[in-house]
Short mmCIF file of C-alpha atoms and ligand atoms in Angstrom, two decimals:
data_model
loop_
_atom_site.label_atom_id
_atom_site.label_comp_id
_atom_site.label_asym_id
_atom_site.label_seq_id
_atom_site.Cartn_x
_atom_site.Cartn_y
_atom_site.Cartn_z
CA MET E 278 91.79 75.45 75.51
CA THR E 279 91.49 75.15 71.73
CA THR E 280 88.07 76.02 70.43
CA ASN E 281 88.79 75.89 66.73
CA ARG E 282 91.11 73.86 64.50
CA ALA E 283 92.80 76.98 63.09
CA GLU E 284 93.25 78.41 66.53
CA PRO E 285 96.67 78.17 68.20
CA SER E 286 96.80 76.64 71.68
CA PHE E 287 96.81 79.01 74.69
CA ARG E 288 100.60 78.71 75.06
CA GLU E 289 101.14 79.28 71.33
CA SER E 290 98.87 82.33 71.59
CA VAL E 291 100.99 83.80 74.41
CA ASP E 292 104.18 82.98 72.44
CA LEU E 293 102.80 84.74 69.34
CA MET E 294 102.10 87.86 71.39
CA PHE E 295 105.58 87.62 72.92
CA ASN E 296 107.19 87.21 69.45
CA ARG E 297 105.46 90.33 68.19
CA ALA E 298 106.98 92.40 71.00
CA ALA E 299 110.38 90.69 70.84
CA ALA E 300 110.61 91.54 67.11
CA LEU E 301 110.49 95.22 68.07
CA LEU E 302 113.30 94.86 70.61
CA ASP E 303 116.97 94.59 69.81
CA LEU E 304 117.68 91.53 71.97
CA PRO E 305 121.09 89.80 71.90
CA PRO E 306 121.16 86.54 69.87
CA GLY E 307 119.51 83.67 71.69
CA LEU E 308 118.07 85.70 74.56
CA GLU E 309 114.65 85.89 72.92
CA GLU E 310 114.30 82.11 72.99
CA LYS E 311 115.67 81.87 76.54
CA ILE E 312 112.97 84.25 77.75
CA ARG E 313 110.15 82.64 75.74
CA VAL E 314 110.60 79.03 76.85
CA CYS E 315 109.21 77.59 80.05
CA ASN E 316 112.10 76.53 82.33
CA SER E 317 110.39 73.49 83.82
CA THR E 318 107.02 71.84 84.31
CA TYR E 319 106.50 69.19 86.96
CA THR E 320 103.62 66.77 86.73
CA VAL E 321 102.59 65.09 89.97
CA ARG E 322 100.16 62.22 90.32
CA PHE E 323 99.01 61.23 93.75
CA GLY E 324 96.32 59.16 95.41
CA VAL E 325 93.87 60.22 98.10
CA LYS E 326 91.50 57.81 99.83
CA LEU E 327 88.02 59.25 99.49
CA ARG E 328 84.59 57.65 99.87
CA GLY E 329 86.13 54.22 100.51
CA ARG E 330 88.46 54.11 97.48
CA VAL E 331 91.71 55.64 96.31
CA GLN E 332 91.28 58.40 93.76
CA THR E 333 94.26 59.48 91.64
CA PHE E 334 94.73 63.17 90.88
CA THR E 335 97.02 64.92 88.37
CA GLY E 336 98.57 68.28 89.16
CA TYR E 337 101.17 70.58 87.62
CA ARG E 338 103.55 73.32 88.70
CA SER E 339 105.28 75.13 85.89
CA VAL E 340 108.15 77.59 86.28
CA HIS E 341 108.50 79.91 83.32
CA SER E 342 111.33 82.25 84.29
CA GLU E 343 113.67 82.43 87.28
CA HIS E 344 115.35 85.72 86.32
CA THR E 345 114.11 86.89 89.74
CA GLU E 346 113.13 84.61 92.60
CA PRO E 347 110.87 83.57 94.12
CA VAL E 348 108.70 82.74 91.17
CA LYS E 349 105.02 83.46 91.60
CA GLY E 350 101.70 82.34 90.19
CA GLY E 351 98.34 80.96 91.21
CA ILE E 352 97.08 77.41 91.65
CA ARG E 353 93.99 76.61 89.63
CA TYR E 354 91.44 73.84 90.30
CA SER E 355 89.64 73.00 87.09
CA LEU E 356 88.98 69.99 84.88
CA GLY E 357 90.46 71.94 81.97
CA VAL E 358 93.94 72.14 83.57
CA ASN E 359 96.71 70.71 81.37
CA GLN E 360 100.41 71.27 80.70
CA ASP E 361 99.84 73.71 77.81
CA GLU E 362 97.55 75.82 79.98
CA VAL E 363 99.82 76.03 83.05
CA GLU E 364 102.80 76.86 80.83
CA ALA E 365 100.86 79.66 79.11
CA LEU E 366 99.71 81.01 82.48
CA ALA E 367 103.25 80.76 83.93
CA ALA E 368 104.63 82.75 80.99
CA LEU E 369 101.94 85.40 81.45
CA MET E 370 102.96 85.65 85.11
CA THR E 371 106.55 86.46 84.13
CA TYR E 372 105.41 89.32 81.89
CA LYS E 373 102.75 90.52 84.34
CA CYS E 374 105.20 90.71 87.27
CA ALA E 375 107.72 92.57 85.11
CA LEU E 376 105.08 95.05 83.93
CA VAL E 377 103.91 95.93 87.46
CA GLU E 378 107.43 95.73 88.90
CA ALA E 379 106.67 92.91 91.33
CA PRO E 380 110.05 91.25 91.98
CA PHE E 381 109.07 87.74 90.92
CA GLY E 382 109.65 85.30 88.11
CA GLY E 383 106.61 83.58 86.59
CA SER E 384 105.06 80.30 87.66
CA LYS E 385 101.64 78.62 87.70
CA GLY E 386 100.07 75.47 89.03
CA GLY E 387 96.93 73.53 88.52
CA LEU E 388 95.04 70.46 89.63
CA CYS E 389 92.74 68.57 87.28
CA ILE E 390 89.63 68.55 89.44
CA ASP E 391 86.14 70.01 89.59
CA PRO E 392 86.12 71.40 93.15
CA ARG E 393 82.30 71.50 93.16
CA GLU E 394 82.26 67.68 93.24
CA TYR E 395 83.93 67.51 96.67
CA ASP E 396 82.94 68.65 100.16
CA THR E 397 85.12 70.86 102.35
CA ASP E 398 86.82 67.99 104.21
CA GLU E 399 87.59 66.13 100.99
CA LEU E 400 89.02 69.29 99.41
CA GLU E 401 91.24 69.78 102.46
CA LYS E 402 92.59 66.23 102.13
CA ILE E 403 93.26 66.70 98.41
CA THR E 404 94.83 70.15 98.88
CA ARG E 405 97.10 68.96 101.70
CA ARG E 406 98.34 66.05 99.62
CA PHE E 407 98.89 68.22 96.52
CA ALA E 408 100.74 70.78 98.66
CA TYR E 409 102.87 67.98 100.18
CA GLU E 410 103.90 66.80 96.71
CA LEU E 411 104.90 70.33 95.67
CA ILE E 412 106.59 71.29 98.98
CA LYS E 413 108.84 68.22 99.06
CA ARG E 414 110.10 69.23 95.58
CA ASP E 415 110.69 72.86 96.69
CA LEU E 416 107.88 73.93 94.35
CA ILE E 417 106.33 75.79 97.26
CA ASP E 418 108.86 77.78 99.28
CA PRO E 419 108.97 81.42 100.53
CA ALA E 420 112.29 82.02 98.75
CA GLN E 421 111.69 79.96 95.62
CA ASN E 422 108.10 79.51 94.61
CA VAL E 423 105.07 81.26 96.11
CA PRO E 424 101.60 80.25 94.86
CA ALA E 425 98.35 82.23 95.19
CA PRO E 426 94.65 81.63 94.44
CA ASP E 427 93.30 81.30 90.92
CA MET E 428 90.19 79.85 89.33
CA GLY E 429 88.53 77.35 91.69
CA THR E 430 90.74 78.14 94.70
CA GLY E 431 90.60 80.83 97.37
CA GLU E 432 91.57 81.77 100.91
CA ARG E 433 90.74 78.36 102.38
CA GLU E 434 93.06 76.43 100.06
CA MET E 435 95.85 78.97 100.63
CA ALA E 436 95.50 78.65 104.42
CA ILE E 437 95.74 74.85 104.10
CA ILE E 438 98.86 75.11 101.90
CA ALA E 439 100.50 77.49 104.41
CA ASP E 440 99.69 75.13 107.27
CA GLN E 441 101.04 72.12 105.37
CA TYR E 442 104.27 73.99 104.62
CA ALA E 443 104.65 75.02 108.28
CA ARG E 444 104.18 71.39 109.41
CA MET E 445 106.91 70.24 107.01
CA ASN E 446 109.28 73.16 107.84
CA THR E 447 108.87 73.67 111.55
CA THR E 448 111.91 75.96 111.99
CA ASP E 449 111.28 78.22 109.00
CA ILE E 450 110.43 81.58 110.58
CA ASN E 451 109.18 82.83 107.18
CA ALA E 452 106.87 79.88 106.62
CA ARG E 453 103.80 82.09 106.16
CA ALA E 454 105.41 83.75 103.13
CA CYS E 455 105.28 80.41 101.24
CA VAL E 456 101.87 81.29 99.75
CA THR E 457 99.73 84.42 99.38
CA GLY E 458 95.99 84.98 99.31
CA LYS E 459 95.62 83.58 102.84
CA PRO E 460 92.79 84.84 105.06
CA PRO E 461 93.83 87.86 107.21
CA HIS E 462 93.64 85.78 110.43
CA ALA E 463 96.07 83.23 108.96
CA GLY E 464 98.79 85.61 107.82
CA GLY E 465 96.98 87.23 104.90
CA ILE E 466 96.54 90.90 104.13
CA LYS E 467 93.42 93.03 104.00
CA GLY E 468 92.26 93.71 100.47
CA ARG E 469 93.76 90.57 98.85
CA VAL E 470 90.42 88.85 98.13
CA GLU E 471 89.14 91.88 96.23
CA ALA E 472 92.54 92.77 94.74
CA THR E 473 92.22 91.49 91.18
CA GLY E 474 88.74 92.97 90.70
CA ARG E 475 89.88 96.18 92.39
CA GLY E 476 92.82 96.26 89.98
CA VAL E 477 90.43 95.93 87.03
CA GLN E 478 88.52 98.94 88.39
CA TYR E 479 91.73 100.95 88.85
CA ALA E 480 92.89 100.00 85.35
CA LEU E 481 89.62 101.29 83.86
CA GLN E 482 89.74 104.44 86.00
CA GLU E 483 93.25 105.10 84.72
CA PHE E 484 92.23 104.46 81.10
CA PHE E 485 89.37 106.95 81.48
CA ARG E 486 91.80 109.63 82.73
CA HIS E 487 93.25 109.84 79.20
CA PRO E 488 90.87 111.44 76.68
CA GLU E 489 93.12 110.52 73.72
CA ASP E 490 92.97 106.83 74.68
CA ILE E 491 89.21 106.92 75.32
CA ALA E 492 88.81 108.42 71.84
CA LYS E 493 90.80 105.54 70.30
CA ALA E 494 88.01 103.26 71.54
CA GLY E 495 85.41 105.61 70.08
CA LEU E 496 84.12 106.40 73.56
CA SER E 497 83.91 109.63 75.54
CA GLY E 498 83.33 110.80 79.10
CA SER E 499 83.90 108.74 82.23
CA LEU E 500 82.95 105.33 83.59
CA ASP E 501 79.69 106.85 84.84
CA GLY E 502 76.80 105.46 82.81
CA LYS E 503 78.92 103.09 80.71
CA ARG E 504 77.12 99.85 79.82
CA VAL E 505 79.17 96.83 80.87
CA ILE E 506 78.96 93.09 80.15
CA VAL E 507 80.74 90.81 82.63
CA GLN E 508 81.48 87.14 81.96
CA GLY E 509 82.07 85.11 85.14
CA LEU E 510 80.85 86.37 88.51
CA GLY E 511 83.60 84.60 90.48
CA ASN E 512 86.25 86.30 92.56
CA VAL E 513 87.54 88.63 89.85
CA GLY E 514 84.30 89.32 87.96
CA TYR E 515 82.20 89.84 91.07
CA HIS E 516 84.55 92.39 92.64
CA ALA E 517 85.13 94.26 89.37
CA ALA E 518 81.38 94.44 88.66
CA LYS E 519 80.54 95.40 92.24
CA PHE E 520 83.08 98.26 92.43
CA LEU E 521 82.32 99.60 88.95
CA SER E 522 78.56 99.67 89.58
CA GLU E 523 78.62 100.83 93.22
CA GLU E 524 81.49 103.33 93.04
CA ASP E 525 81.88 104.49 89.42
CA GLY E 526 78.28 104.60 88.24
CA SER E 527 78.74 101.96 85.50
CA ILE E 528 75.68 99.95 84.52
CA ILE E 529 76.15 96.18 84.44
CA THR E 530 73.66 95.23 81.74
CA TYR E 531 74.56 91.53 81.38
CA VAL E 532 76.27 88.92 83.55
CA ILE E 533 77.24 85.68 81.81
CA GLU E 534 77.74 82.52 83.89
CA ARG E 535 78.20 78.80 83.18
CA ASP E 536 74.47 78.13 82.87
CA GLY E 537 73.41 81.20 80.87
CA ALA E 538 73.21 84.96 81.23
CA ILE E 539 71.08 87.53 83.08
CA HIS E 540 70.10 90.86 81.56
CA ASP E 541 68.70 94.13 82.84
CA ARG E 542 69.16 97.18 80.63
CA ASN E 543 68.85 99.44 83.70
CA GLY E 544 71.66 97.66 85.51
CA LEU E 545 71.86 94.49 87.60
CA ASP E 546 72.21 94.52 91.38
CA ILE E 547 75.51 92.65 91.58
CA GLU E 548 75.37 91.89 95.30
CA ASP E 549 71.88 90.42 94.94
CA LEU E 550 72.83 88.34 91.88
CA HIS E 551 76.03 87.12 93.55
CA ASN E 552 74.04 85.97 96.59
CA TRP E 553 71.63 84.13 94.28
CA ILE E 554 74.50 82.34 92.48
CA SER E 555 76.10 81.35 95.79
CA GLU E 556 72.81 79.86 96.94
CA HIS E 557 71.62 78.24 93.69
CA GLY E 558 74.88 77.45 91.86
CA GLY E 559 73.95 79.43 88.74
CA VAL E 560 71.96 82.32 87.32
CA LYS E 561 68.97 80.32 86.08
CA GLY E 562 65.79 81.28 87.91
CA TYR E 563 67.16 84.61 89.13
CA PRO E 564 64.01 86.73 89.53
CA ASN E 565 65.40 90.24 88.99
CA GLY E 566 66.52 90.03 85.37
CA GLN E 567 65.83 88.37 82.05
CA TYR E 568 67.37 84.89 81.63
CA ILE E 569 69.21 84.05 78.39
CA GLU E 570 70.14 80.40 77.90
CA ASN E 571 72.95 80.87 75.38
CA GLY E 572 75.44 82.73 77.56
CA SER E 573 78.35 82.88 75.15
CA ALA E 574 76.19 84.60 72.47
CA VAL E 575 75.81 87.48 74.94
CA LEU E 576 79.49 88.34 74.44
CA GLU E 577 78.32 89.73 71.09
CA GLU E 578 75.72 92.10 72.56
CA GLU E 579 75.99 95.93 72.36
CA CYS E 580 77.84 97.52 75.27
CA ASP E 581 80.58 100.05 76.01
CA ILE E 582 82.89 97.75 77.95
CA LEU E 583 83.22 93.96 77.81
CA ILE E 584 84.85 92.26 80.81
CA PRO E 585 85.64 88.58 80.23
CA ALA E 586 86.46 87.39 83.77
CA ALA E 587 86.01 83.62 83.56
CA LEU E 588 88.37 81.61 81.39
CA GLU E 589 90.63 81.65 78.36
CA ALA E 590 89.83 81.62 74.63
CA VAL E 591 86.21 82.77 74.96
CA ILE E 592 86.75 85.37 72.24
CA ASN E 593 88.19 83.43 69.35
CA LEU E 594 88.10 83.13 65.56
CA SER E 595 84.47 82.00 65.68
CA ASN E 596 83.03 85.12 67.33
CA ALA E 597 85.64 87.92 67.18
CA ALA E 598 84.12 89.59 64.12
CA ASN E 599 80.75 89.82 65.89
CA ILE E 600 82.00 91.42 69.11
CA LYS E 601 80.48 94.91 69.34
CA ALA E 602 82.21 96.20 72.47
CA PRO E 603 84.60 99.04 71.54
CA LEU E 604 86.61 98.41 74.73
CA ILE E 605 87.54 95.00 76.17
CA ILE E 606 89.36 94.62 79.45
CA GLU E 607 90.84 91.16 79.98
CA ALA E 608 90.09 90.42 83.62
CA ALA E 609 90.63 86.70 82.94
CA ASN E 610 93.92 85.36 81.63
CA GLY E 611 93.97 84.80 77.89
CA PRO E 612 90.27 85.37 77.09
CA VAL E 613 91.12 86.67 73.59
CA THR E 614 93.07 84.30 71.32
CA ALA E 615 95.89 85.60 69.12
CA GLY E 616 93.71 85.26 65.99
CA ALA E 617 90.77 87.05 67.57
CA ASN E 618 93.11 89.76 68.80
CA ASP E 619 94.06 90.63 65.20
CA ILE E 620 90.44 90.69 64.01
CA LEU E 621 89.48 93.01 66.87
CA LEU E 622 92.42 95.36 66.36
CA GLU E 623 91.52 95.58 62.67
CA LYS E 624 88.02 96.69 63.73
CA GLY E 625 89.48 99.37 66.04
CA THR E 626 88.56 97.64 69.30
CA VAL E 627 90.80 98.70 72.17
CA ILE E 628 91.91 95.79 74.38
CA ILE E 629 93.33 96.41 77.84
CA PRO E 630 95.43 93.23 78.06
CA ASP E 631 95.46 90.58 80.78
CA LEU E 632 99.10 91.06 81.75
CA TYR E 633 98.10 94.54 82.94
CA ALA E 634 94.35 94.30 83.61
CA ASN E 635 94.41 91.46 86.15
CA ALA E 636 97.77 92.28 87.76
CA GLY E 637 96.03 93.57 90.91
CA GLY E 638 96.11 90.08 92.40
CA VAL E 639 99.85 89.58 92.14
CA THR E 640 100.47 93.17 93.23
CA VAL E 641 98.63 92.71 96.52
CA SER E 642 100.18 89.24 96.85
CA TYR E 643 103.54 91.01 96.70
CA PHE E 644 102.42 93.25 99.59
CA GLU E 645 101.28 90.18 101.54
CA TRP E 646 104.62 88.41 100.96
CA VAL E 647 106.52 91.51 102.17
CA LYS E 648 104.22 91.72 105.22
CA ASN E 649 104.91 88.05 106.04
CA LEU E 650 108.67 88.52 105.72
CA SER E 651 108.67 91.68 107.82
CA HIS E 652 106.37 90.10 110.43
CA ILE E 653 104.46 93.34 110.99
CA ARG E 654 101.27 94.73 109.51
CA PHE E 655 101.53 97.78 107.27
CA GLY E 656 100.79 101.03 109.12
CA ARG E 657 101.25 99.64 112.62
CA MET E 658 104.18 101.91 113.47
CA GLN E 659 102.96 105.10 111.74
CA ARG E 660 99.19 105.28 112.01
CA ARG E 661 98.72 106.95 115.41
CA GLN E 662 101.74 109.19 114.90
CA GLU E 663 100.22 110.36 111.59
CA GLU E 664 96.92 111.00 113.36
CA SER E 665 98.54 113.14 116.07
CA ARG E 666 100.37 115.25 113.46
CA HIS E 667 97.07 115.80 111.63
CA GLN E 668 95.45 116.70 114.95
CA LEU E 669 98.13 119.36 115.49
CA ILE E 670 97.22 121.02 112.17
CA VAL E 671 93.48 120.83 112.84
CA ASP E 672 93.96 122.34 116.33
CA GLU E 673 96.07 125.13 114.89
CA LEU E 674 93.56 125.91 112.10
CA GLU E 675 90.72 125.95 114.64
CA ARG E 676 92.71 128.28 116.88
CA LEU E 677 93.32 130.66 113.94
CA ASP E 678 89.67 130.46 112.91
CA ALA E 679 88.53 131.28 116.46
CA HIS E 680 90.94 134.23 116.41
CA LEU E 681 89.29 135.46 113.16
CA GLY E 682 85.81 135.20 114.56
CA GLY E 683 84.94 131.54 113.85
CA LYS E 684 83.59 132.08 110.30
CA TRP E 685 85.42 129.30 108.41
CA SER E 686 85.01 126.21 110.57
CA MET E 687 85.83 122.86 108.94
CA THR E 688 83.03 120.46 108.05
CA PRO E 689 82.89 117.50 110.51
CA ASP E 690 83.17 115.11 107.53
CA PHE E 691 86.43 116.67 106.35
CA LYS E 692 87.80 116.68 109.89
CA GLN E 693 86.97 113.04 110.46
CA LYS E 694 88.50 111.92 107.14
CA TYR E 695 91.59 114.07 107.53
CA LEU E 696 92.30 112.99 111.08
CA ARG E 697 92.15 109.25 110.38
CA GLY E 698 95.60 107.71 109.79
CA ALA E 699 95.85 105.07 107.07
CA GLY E 700 95.30 101.45 108.13
CA GLU E 701 96.36 98.34 106.25
CA LEU E 702 93.45 98.36 103.81
CA GLU E 703 93.94 102.02 102.83
CA LEU E 704 97.66 101.42 102.33
CA VAL E 705 97.05 98.31 100.22
CA ARG E 706 94.57 100.19 98.02
CA SER E 707 96.93 103.13 97.69
CA GLY E 708 99.82 100.83 96.71
CA LEU E 709 97.64 99.01 94.20
CA ASP E 710 96.32 102.22 92.65
CA ASP E 711 99.84 103.59 92.32
CA THR E 712 101.03 100.35 90.71
CA MET E 713 98.20 100.33 88.16
CA ARG E 714 98.83 103.99 87.26
CA GLU E 715 102.59 103.52 86.91
CA ALA E 716 102.24 100.39 84.79
CA TYR E 717 99.68 102.11 82.54
CA ALA E 718 102.04 105.06 82.08
CA ALA E 719 104.85 102.70 81.04
CA MET E 720 102.60 100.91 78.51
CA GLN E 721 101.06 104.12 77.23
CA GLU E 722 104.44 105.68 76.56
CA VAL E 723 105.33 102.76 74.28
CA TRP E 724 101.84 102.61 72.73
CA HIS E 725 101.92 106.27 71.72
CA ASN E 726 105.55 106.72 70.82
CA ARG E 727 107.22 103.52 69.66
CA GLU E 728 107.21 102.74 65.98
CA GLY E 729 105.44 99.52 65.10
CA VAL E 730 103.38 99.40 68.32
CA LYS E 731 99.68 99.67 67.50
CA ASP E 732 98.04 98.29 70.62
CA LEU E 733 98.29 98.15 74.40
CA ARG E 734 99.09 94.43 74.49
CA THR E 735 102.18 94.77 72.32
CA ALA E 736 103.14 97.84 74.37
CA GLY E 737 102.76 95.87 77.63
CA PHE E 738 104.84 92.99 76.25
CA VAL E 739 107.54 95.41 75.02
CA VAL E 740 107.84 96.94 78.51
CA ALA E 741 107.80 93.56 80.25
CA VAL E 742 110.16 91.70 77.90
CA SER E 743 112.71 94.50 77.90
CA ARG E 744 112.71 94.49 81.73
CA VAL E 745 113.17 90.70 81.86
CA ALA E 746 115.92 90.94 79.22
CA SER E 747 117.72 93.65 81.22
CA SER E 748 117.58 91.46 84.29
CA TYR E 749 119.14 88.49 82.41
CA GLN E 750 121.76 90.73 80.80
CA ALA E 751 122.73 92.27 84.14
CA LYS E 752 123.53 88.75 85.38
CA GLY E 753 125.65 88.00 82.36
CA ILE E 754 123.34 85.58 80.55
P1 NAD F 956 86.61 81.87 90.10
O1 NAD F 956 86.66 80.39 90.10
O2 NAD F 956 86.46 82.59 91.39
O3 NAD F 956 85.48 82.42 89.13
C1 NAD F 956 85.30 82.00 87.82
C2 NAD F 956 83.84 82.30 87.47
O4 NAD F 956 83.62 82.04 86.09
C3 NAD F 956 82.86 81.42 88.26
O5 NAD F 956 81.81 82.21 88.73
C4 NAD F 956 82.41 80.40 87.21
O6 NAD F 956 81.11 79.90 87.47
C5 NAD F 956 82.45 81.24 85.95
N1 NAD F 956 82.57 80.43 84.74
C6 NAD F 956 83.24 79.28 84.55
N2 NAD F 956 83.08 78.84 83.29
C7 NAD F 956 82.29 79.75 82.67
C8 NAD F 956 81.78 79.85 81.37
N3 NAD F 956 82.03 78.92 80.44
N4 NAD F 956 81.00 80.92 81.06
C9 NAD F 956 80.73 81.86 81.99
N5 NAD F 956 81.19 81.81 83.25
C10 NAD F 956 81.96 80.76 83.59
O7 NAD F 956 87.96 82.34 89.35
P2 NAD F 956 88.70 83.73 89.45
O8 NAD F 956 89.74 83.62 90.50
O9 NAD F 956 87.70 84.82 89.48
O10 NAD F 956 89.48 83.73 88.05
C11 NAD F 956 88.85 84.11 86.85
C12 NAD F 956 89.92 84.46 85.83
O11 NAD F 956 90.75 85.51 86.36
C13 NAD F 956 90.88 83.34 85.46
O12 NAD F 956 91.27 83.49 84.11
C14 NAD F 956 92.07 83.59 86.36
O13 NAD F 956 93.28 83.04 85.85
C15 NAD F 956 92.11 85.10 86.34
N6 NAD F 956 92.83 85.70 87.47
C16 NAD F 956 92.46 85.46 88.76
C17 NAD F 956 93.16 86.07 89.79
C18 NAD F 956 92.76 85.92 91.25
O14 NAD F 956 93.34 86.64 92.09
N7 NAD F 956 91.80 85.09 91.59
C19 NAD F 956 94.27 86.87 89.50
C20 NAD F 956 94.62 87.11 88.17
C21 NAD F 956 93.88 86.50 87.16
#
């Protein structure tokens, strides 16, 4: 989305950020361009008979890099979808997967549609037909191209895509692995719906473990009590805001939505506000906060952390200079344009970039894909065995304690927590937390030590591009 004449397009913005990192790497001649370009973009147009007439829809599936397959990336339903946007998002997926060491190339898809204009049955018809068009071209396939949810899509669409693939590939035993983000009862994994927002929380928790990085943003202390502005209370924004406020003590002072913003300086009740939006379609009229009509102006309000979690290019040349947040975490893809990025860095704003910040989704999608291919849920073989080993230790400690007169008995809470073996959700969260910490460490090492790297985004791109380059070089390209 271009919001200003001087502003590069989304894809140009991603390319500019890539170029900056590539200039710091000693890549063999020609490899830089090979990595930057999008390998292919398919446009499909198809008709669906709805409400007594045929409606024609336009969709895209773009493959950015096949250095590792399958390629991976969400499917977005939005009227703003276009070739430039899917190509930018596909490129970001390549770098994101490389940064979090998910073994995928980058891809992205989109359908030009406002899903709110259609009922559930109509959306199923449209989704099935779109999936059919992509499947017959091998643009959805467990070994080649595995979509996931993105803006405007969710578990229901993913379940429909998986079913459509299974109908067209009746003997493929790995059919379920053709798409991730499915509901748990249709081959999904626990913790996938919350994964991207959970990843945003883990990314912030990791950032706040490093006093030298917190100081770069001019902040101090922990997430507790930090004032946060969230834009977009959809899948990503809602989960991030919910976890930060309920578990880390952060105060969500503003939520910005399509129809305006809601403010409470003492902190909004995210669950309550989310229920209101689900029921009324927007924030207007919400009784437990102050309504502000001009939502985008709220991005410029005072806060400690700004979380754009809606769409791209919302922080651009027109408002970057006015942004007061010292720390921005890009929960959405591409919310800060390349021009705005430079203005903010000049001001000393620390930006935790999209390719890291919202990688929780693809990370848990990776776990789901592995689960589908292995045909067994994580923890099924070990859980009870782990519990009986823990029980052995507890029994032994209790025996020793009794021997010493029973003075040091364990608290029931500790005993209960210690005895419980990890189920799928605990394992998914543990794997996600580990991934976010490891990826941060890789970026931070470059950020602090590599000459010419002044920000986390360039650091993230340096890590990602050098990994993609190594993969191409190992294959002899
Ligand atoms: P979503 O459709 O669930 O939510 C988007 C939210 O933003 C909605 O509540 C919508 O009303 C709101 N919104 C739309 N336009 C707005 C505007 N102009 N101002 C304020 N709010 C507006 O989408 P999502 O899945 O949460 O995705 C949000 C962003 O996160 C996108 O950039 C997407 O690419 C990125 N992302 C999503 C995932 C995922 O797993 N869903 C993973 C990685 C990145």
